[in-house]
GROMACS .gro file of C-alpha atoms in nm:
model
  339
    1MET     CA    1   9.338   7.295   6.206
    2GLY     CA    2   9.408   6.993   5.992
    3THR     CA    3   9.474   6.650   6.130
    4GLY     CA    4   9.839   6.597   6.216
    5ASN     CA    5   9.920   6.969   6.211
    6LEU     CA    6   9.940   7.227   6.486
    7GLU     CA    7   9.890   7.595   6.413
    8ILE     CA    8  10.158   7.793   6.591
    9LEU     CA    9  10.229   8.161   6.637
   10HIS     CA   10  10.557   8.291   6.503
   11GLY     CA   11  10.857   8.484   6.623
   12ASP     CA   12  10.768   8.750   6.876
   13ASP     CA   13  10.477   8.541   6.996
   14GLY     CA   14  10.723   8.273   7.101
   15LEU     CA   15  10.548   7.984   6.935
   16SER     CA   16  10.740   7.883   6.625
   17LYS     CA   17  11.082   7.871   6.476
   18ASN     CA   18  11.005   7.860   6.104
   19GLY     CA   19  10.904   8.122   5.848
   20ASN     CA   20  10.981   8.489   5.801
   21GLU     CA   21  10.937   8.757   6.064
   22GLY     CA   22  10.578   8.867   6.114
   23GLU     CA   23  10.428   8.564   5.940
   24ARG     CA   24  10.209   8.293   6.089
   25ASN     CA   25  10.276   7.939   5.990
   26VAL     CA   26  10.167   7.580   6.040
   27GLU     CA   27  10.438   7.349   6.165
   28GLU     CA   28  10.429   6.972   6.132
   29VAL     CA   29  10.413   6.784   6.459
   30PRO     CA   30  10.747   6.603   6.506
   31ALA     CA   31  10.767   6.225   6.498
   32ASP     CA   32  10.752   6.205   6.877
   33GLY     CA   33  10.424   6.399   6.868
   34ARG     CA   34  10.550   6.697   7.069
   35VAL     CA   35  10.557   7.066   6.985
   36TRP     CA   36  10.736   7.307   7.217
   37PHE     CA   37  10.657   7.660   7.327
   38GLU     CA   38  10.958   7.881   7.397
   39GLU     CA   39  10.977   8.206   7.589
   40GLN     CA   40  11.299   8.403   7.577
   41LEU     CA   41  11.361   8.500   7.939
   42GLU     CA   42  11.700   8.656   7.874
   43ASP     CA   43  11.938   8.674   7.579
   44ASP     CA   44  12.094   8.344   7.681
   45LEU     CA   45  11.803   8.177   7.860
   46LYS     CA   46  11.479   8.021   7.734
   47TRP     CA   47  11.183   7.859   7.908
   48SER     CA   48  11.022   7.578   7.712
   49PHE     CA   49  10.739   7.329   7.754
   50THR     CA   50  10.525   7.111   7.530
   51LEU     CA   51  10.189   7.229   7.406
   52GLU     CA   52   9.884   7.056   7.267
   53ARG     CA   53   9.750   7.336   7.050
   54VAL     CA   54   9.690   7.708   7.019
   55LEU     CA   55   9.332   7.767   7.133
   56ASP     CA   56   9.309   8.125   7.009
   57ARG     CA   57   9.518   8.430   6.936
   58GLY     CA   58   9.487   8.791   6.830
   59THR     CA   59   9.650   9.132   6.823
   60SER     CA   60   9.485   9.434   6.983
   61ASP     CA   61   9.588   9.797   6.951
   62TYR     CA   62   9.815   9.742   7.250
   63GLN     CA   63   9.928   9.381   7.277
   64GLN     CA   64   9.950   9.040   7.118
   65ILE     CA   65   9.729   8.782   7.289
   66ALA     CA   66   9.737   8.403   7.277
   67LEU     CA   67   9.582   8.116   7.468
   68LEU     CA   68   9.763   7.782   7.464
   69ASP     CA   69   9.654   7.437   7.570
   70THR     CA   70   9.952   7.272   7.740
   71LYS     CA   71  10.016   6.935   7.902
   72ARG     CA   72  10.202   7.069   8.204
   73PHE     CA   73  10.012   7.386   8.294
   74GLY     CA   74   9.668   7.354   8.134
   75LYS     CA   75   9.544   7.668   7.959
   76VAL     CA   76   9.816   7.933   7.938
   77LEU     CA   77   9.757   8.302   7.865
   78LEU     CA   78  10.032   8.491   7.680
   79ILE     CA   79  10.060   8.867   7.636
   80ASP     CA   80  10.328   8.986   7.393
   81GLY     CA   81  10.469   8.635   7.393
   82LYS     CA   82  10.522   8.633   7.770
   83MET     CA   83  10.350   8.406   8.019
   84GLN     CA   84  10.078   8.590   8.211
   85SER     CA   85   9.905   8.305   8.389
   86ALA     CA   86   9.852   7.931   8.372
   87GLU     CA   87   9.542   7.739   8.470
   88LYS     CA   88   9.728   7.498   8.701
   89ASP     CA   89   9.908   7.755   8.919
   90GLU     CA   90   9.757   8.101   8.862
   91PHE     CA   91   9.610   8.076   9.212
   92ILE     CA   92   9.959   8.133   9.356
   93TYR     CA   93  10.008   8.465   9.177
   94HIS     CA   94   9.655   8.594   9.232
   95GLU     CA   95   9.625   8.491   9.597
   96CYS     CA   96   9.959   8.660   9.668
   97LEU     CA   97   9.854   8.972   9.481
   98ILE     CA   98   9.510   9.019   9.635
   99HIS     CA   99   9.487   8.870   9.983
  100PRO     CA  100   9.787   9.025  10.163
  101PRO     CA  101   9.657   9.384  10.129
  102LEU     CA  102   9.296   9.287  10.195
  103LEU     CA  103   9.387   9.086  10.503
  104CYS     CA  104   9.612   9.362  10.637
  105HIS     CA  105   9.340   9.624  10.599
  106PRO     CA  106   9.106   9.658  10.900
  107ASN     CA  107   8.784   9.656  10.694
  108PRO     CA  108   8.827   9.673  10.315
  109LYS     CA  109   8.515   9.773  10.121
  110THR     CA  110   8.632   9.927   9.794
  111LEU     CA  111   8.902   9.807   9.559
  112PHE     CA  112   9.041   9.935   9.229
  113ILE     CA  113   9.228   9.694   9.000
  114MET     CA  114   9.457   9.837   8.735
  115GLY     CA  115   9.467   9.581   8.457
  116GLY     CA  116   9.343   9.240   8.566
  117GLY     CA  117   9.169   9.173   8.236
  118GLU     CA  118   9.156   8.798   8.284
  119GLY     CA  119   8.931   8.840   8.588
  120SER     CA  120   9.130   8.628   8.835
  121ALA     CA  121   9.226   8.920   9.061
  122ALA     CA  122   8.861   9.026   9.080
  123ARG     CA  123   8.762   8.666   9.155
  124GLU     CA  124   8.994   8.658   9.457
  125ALA     CA  125   8.888   9.001   9.583
  126LEU     CA  126   8.521   8.907   9.566
  127LYS     CA  127   8.582   8.622   9.812
  128HIS     CA  128   8.605   8.887  10.087
  129VAL     CA  129   8.262   8.937  10.242
  130SER     CA  130   8.336   9.299  10.337
  131ILE     CA  131   8.397   9.405   9.977
  132GLU     CA  132   8.117   9.620   9.839
  133GLU     CA  133   8.268   9.728   9.508
  134VAL     CA  134   8.551   9.614   9.283
  135VAL     CA  135   8.641   9.843   8.994
  136MET     CA  136   8.848   9.661   8.733
  137CYS     CA  137   9.002   9.900   8.483
  138ASP     CA  138   9.180   9.751   8.182
  139ILE     CA  139   9.293   9.949   7.880
  140ASP     CA  140   9.249   9.658   7.640
  141LYS     CA  141   8.891   9.550   7.570
  142GLU     CA  142   9.010   9.274   7.340
  143VAL     CA  143   9.208   9.113   7.623
  144VAL     CA  144   8.905   9.131   7.853
  145ASP     CA  145   8.672   8.984   7.589
  146PHE     CA  146   8.929   8.718   7.505
  147CYS     CA  147   8.951   8.611   7.870
  148LYS     CA  148   8.575   8.623   7.923
  149LYS     CA  149   8.539   8.385   7.631
  150HIS     CA  150   8.805   8.134   7.729
  151LEU     CA  151   8.866   8.150   8.106
  152THR     CA  152   8.542   7.996   8.225
  153GLU     CA  153   8.662   7.971   8.586
  154ASN     CA  154   8.618   8.350   8.615
  155HIS     CA  155   8.264   8.375   8.473
  156GLU     CA  156   8.115   8.415   8.820
  157ALA     CA  157   8.343   8.710   8.895
  158PHE     CA  158   8.258   8.881   8.566
  159SER     CA  159   7.886   8.841   8.638
  160SER     CA  160   7.903   8.973   8.996
  161GLU     CA  161   7.699   9.285   9.069
  162LYS     CA  162   7.988   9.409   9.283
  163LEU     CA  163   8.224   9.418   8.985
  164LYS     CA  164   8.237   9.737   8.778
  165LEU     CA  165   8.430   9.678   8.456
  166VAL     CA  166   8.584   9.987   8.297
  167ILE     CA  167   8.773   9.994   7.967
  168ASN     CA  168   9.014  10.284   8.000
  169ASP     CA  169   9.370  10.384   8.077
  170ALA     CA  170   9.401  10.327   8.453
  171LYS     CA  171   9.591  10.652   8.498
  172VAL     CA  172   9.317  10.853   8.326
  173GLU     CA  173   9.042  10.667   8.508
  174LEU     CA  174   9.194  10.729   8.851
  175GLN     CA  175   9.262  11.094   8.770
  176ASN     CA  176   8.900  11.151   8.671
  177ARG     CA  177   8.734  10.958   8.953
  178LYS     CA  178   8.610  11.158   9.249
  179GLY     CA  179   8.604  10.876   9.502
  180LYS     CA  180   8.884  10.703   9.688
  181PHE     CA  181   8.954  10.335   9.753
  182ASP     CA  182   9.061  10.120  10.044
  183ILE     CA  183   9.283   9.907   9.820
  184ILE     CA  184   9.445   9.981   9.483
  185VAL     CA  185   9.595   9.686   9.296
  186GLY     CA  186   9.846   9.690   9.011
  187ASP     CA  187   9.770   9.370   8.819
  188LEU     CA  188   9.956   9.502   8.519
  189ALA     CA  189  10.146   9.343   8.236
  190ASP     CA  190  10.520   9.335   8.289
  191PRO     CA  191  10.709   9.655   8.202
  192VAL     CA  192  10.841   9.576   7.854
  193GLU     CA  193  10.979   9.832   7.613
  194GLY     CA  194  10.697   9.960   7.393
  195GLY     CA  195  10.430   9.797   7.610
  196PRO     CA  196  10.130   9.990   7.748
  197CYS     CA  197  10.209   9.962   8.120
  198TYR     CA  198  10.558  10.080   8.210
  199GLN     CA  199  10.439  10.435   8.288
  200LEU     CA  200  10.230  10.286   8.569
  201TYR     CA  201  10.544  10.181   8.758
  202THR     CA  202  10.687  10.533   8.794
  203LYS     CA  203  10.738  10.746   9.102
  204SER     CA  204  10.525  11.029   8.963
  205PHE     CA  205  10.235  10.791   8.905
  206TYR     CA  206  10.254  10.648   9.257
  207GLU     CA  207  10.294  10.994   9.410
  208LYS     CA  208  10.043  11.198   9.208
  209ILE     CA  209   9.778  10.942   9.115
  210ILE     CA  210   9.785  10.636   9.343
  211LYS     CA  211   9.848  10.785   9.686
  212PRO     CA  212   9.584  11.063   9.665
  213LYS     CA  213   9.321  10.803   9.568
  214LEU     CA  214   9.367  10.591   9.880
  215ASN     CA  215   9.141  10.626  10.183
  216LYS     CA  216   9.281  10.646  10.535
  217ASN     CA  217   9.440  10.308  10.611
  218GLY     CA  218   9.452  10.253  10.235
  219ILE     CA  219   9.694   9.999  10.089
  220PHE     CA  220   9.854   9.983   9.747
  221VAL     CA  221   9.994   9.661   9.602
  222THR     CA  222  10.151   9.584   9.267
  223GLN     CA  223  10.301   9.289   9.093
  224ALA     CA  224  10.669   9.371   9.057
  225GLY     CA  225  10.819   9.123   8.815
  226PRO     CA  226  11.074   8.842   8.851
  227ALA     CA  227  11.234   8.824   9.195
  228GLY     CA  228  11.473   8.532   9.174
  229ILE     CA  229  11.840   8.522   9.264
  230PHE     CA  230  11.942   8.614   8.909
  231SER     CA  231  11.636   8.810   8.795
  232HIS     CA  232  11.539   9.042   9.081
  233LYS     CA  233  11.752   9.332   8.957
  234GLU     CA  234  11.558   9.359   8.630
  235VAL     CA  235  11.268   9.555   8.782
  236PHE     CA  236  11.178   9.417   9.128
  237SER     CA  237  11.442   9.606   9.326
  238SER     CA  238  11.372   9.927   9.133
  239ILE     CA  239  10.995   9.908   9.181
  240TYR     CA  240  11.047   9.847   9.553
  241ASN     CA  241  11.285  10.142   9.589
  242THR     CA  242  11.053  10.367   9.387
  243ILE     CA  243  10.751  10.289   9.603
  244LYS     CA  244  10.966  10.341   9.913
  245GLN     CA  245  11.012  10.705   9.808
  246VAL     CA  246  10.635  10.758   9.823
  247PHE     CA  247  10.496  10.551  10.114
  248LYS     CA  248  10.607  10.523  10.478
  249TYR     CA  249  10.568  10.146  10.509
  250VAL     CA  250  10.666   9.916  10.224
  251ILE     CA  251  10.676   9.535  10.221
  252PRO     CA  252  10.835   9.342   9.935
  253TYR     CA  253  10.738   8.976   9.917
  254THR     CA  254  10.793   8.681   9.685
  255ALA     CA  255  10.669   8.335   9.593
  256HIS     CA  256  10.775   8.071   9.344
  257VAL     CA  257  10.536   8.036   9.049
  258PRO     CA  258  10.624   7.719   8.854
  259SER     CA  259  10.479   7.829   8.520
  260PHE     CA  260  10.685   8.150   8.535
  261ALA     CA  261  11.002   7.942   8.581
  262ASP     CA  262  11.106   8.184   8.855
  263THR     CA  263  11.028   8.339   9.188
  264TRP     CA  264  10.787   8.631   9.149
  265GLY     CA  265  10.768   8.958   9.338
  266TRP     CA  266  10.503   9.193   9.473
  267VAL     CA  267  10.528   9.516   9.669
  268MET     CA  268  10.268   9.631   9.922
  269ALA     CA  269  10.267   9.983  10.067
  270SER     CA  270  10.076  10.213  10.300
  271ASP     CA  271  10.122  10.515  10.522
  272GLU     CA  272   9.989  10.305  10.811
  273PRO     CA  273  10.202  10.026  10.963
  274PHE     CA  274  10.133   9.661  10.892
  275SER     CA  275  10.083   9.490  11.228
  276VAL     CA  276   9.933   9.144  11.192
  277ASP     CA  277  10.078   8.809  11.292
  278ALA     CA  278  10.017   8.459  11.154
  279LYS     CA  279   9.740   8.377  11.402
  280GLU     CA  280   9.555   8.698  11.323
  281ILE     CA  281   9.584   8.631  10.950
  282ASP     CA  282   9.435   8.284  10.999
  283ARG     CA  283   9.155   8.435  11.206
  284ARG     CA  284   9.080   8.694  10.937
  285ILE     CA  285   9.084   8.432  10.662
  286GLU     CA  286   8.828   8.227  10.857
  287LYS     CA  287   8.608   8.528  10.933
  288ARG     CA  288   8.633   8.733  10.615
  289ILE     CA  289   8.669   8.497  10.322
  290ASP     CA  290   8.381   8.311  10.161
  291GLY     CA  291   8.558   8.037   9.968
  292ASN     CA  292   8.884   7.849   9.974
  293LEU     CA  293   9.241   7.971   9.956
  294LEU     CA  294   9.467   7.711   9.798
  295TYR     CA  295   9.803   7.871   9.877
  296LEU     CA  296   9.788   8.121  10.162
  297ASN     CA  297   9.748   8.075  10.534
  298GLY     CA  298   9.895   8.276  10.821
  299ALA     CA  299  10.235   8.108  10.821
  300ALA     CA  300  10.268   8.121  10.443
  301PHE     CA  301  10.160   8.485  10.448
  302LEU     CA  302  10.452   8.580  10.673
  303SER     CA  303  10.699   8.358  10.490
  304LEU     CA  304  10.635   8.549  10.166
  305ALA     CA  305  10.803   8.854  10.317
  306THR     CA  306  11.105   8.659  10.444
  307LEU     CA  307  11.350   8.730  10.164
  308ASN     CA  308  11.678   8.552  10.109
  309LYS     CA  309  11.998   8.742  10.183
  310VAL     CA  310  12.091   8.803   9.818
  311VAL     CA  311  11.761   8.966   9.725
  312LEU     CA  312  11.722   9.154  10.053
  313THR     CA  313  12.072   9.301  10.023
  314SER     CA  314  11.999   9.417   9.669
  315LEU     CA  315  11.676   9.584   9.775
  316VAL     CA  316  11.848   9.767  10.059
  317LYS     CA  317  12.125   9.888   9.827
  318GLU     CA  318  11.902   9.978   9.530
  319THR     CA  319  11.920  10.346   9.430
  320HIS     CA  320  11.734  10.349   9.098
  321VAL     CA  321  11.401  10.532   9.095
  322TYR     CA  322  11.163  10.436   8.815
  323THR     CA  323  11.068  10.726   8.587
  324GLU     CA  324  10.940  10.750   8.231
  325GLU     CA  325  11.277  10.893   8.129
  326ASP     CA  326  11.475  10.629   8.318
  327ALA     CA  327  11.267  10.314   8.305
  328ARG     CA  328  11.380   9.955   8.342
  329PHE     CA  329  11.232   9.673   8.139
  330ILE     CA  330  11.227   9.297   8.153
  331HIS     CA  331  11.329   9.103   7.843
  332GLY     CA  332  11.089   9.139   7.550
  333HIS     CA  333  10.914   9.412   7.355
  334GLY     CA  334  10.557   9.534   7.323
  335VAL     CA  335  10.359   9.593   7.006
  336ALA     CA  336  10.454   9.961   6.985
  337TYR     CA  337  10.824   9.873   6.988
  338ARG     CA  338  10.782   9.622   6.704
  339HIS     CA  339  10.596   9.879   6.498
   0.00000   0.00000   0.00000
């Protein structure tokens, strides 16, 4: 990159406004020295922040990948032009994804992560002293290699003997595996039209693949998209209602993630009831976790599942069941759609 210039991705990658569709260009830094990243959240809504430079980028068979260096959020990982995680606040998302199911389980030993290519979910799971094996299955080797190269904070997780990295379609991998797991985690990219993951949010997948692969007392958890006042009907309410058709006990929960410019949602499910209080969660954190949690404690754990009236009412009234034929998507398109 030449002095005084910043190389920026174009168009669908969300990182430039000049040039023709599909091209990459170099844009002059404005007089005030700032260049802005934009993500189109909805047709009439954008999320924007300044960036220092594009650290790396690429296109795999499945997705477009980029790593940005930003002033506000540190290193930012983009998939198909959409924010996946940011160095400064990824701990919120990953602690909320991993620790609720592990802390609710009586004695978790085995865990299967669908997706999770950046390694942060595995990093959090490996803090639990009871864990004997974490299988991380990501379809996109280029994303995994990209994150191994750039996200140095997860090097220890990637080098752990307890981590088994598999490059495969998670559906195929689970179908072919003989064993079962205490915890199955959906750390998947958002369901976007043409993306590789939307089939892994369907009722048939939960019913025929996920549930049979859980041990007794097993817990399933998935990220479930935006869950704010205005955004929760995109996919969060549908994913919740779909999982509710398959499992007896289902808990939706949310937390604000600043770099996502929204509240985010997760759904946790089991055929065994969840019966832990704040004091017990604090006790389990002290006893089971080797390392620090930056976001979660017992009180915060319970507050995640205390939904505001607007979102809770929508979830109760939701009737849509997610299928491949009747899928819902958040704003944006995957590589297959653009092709």
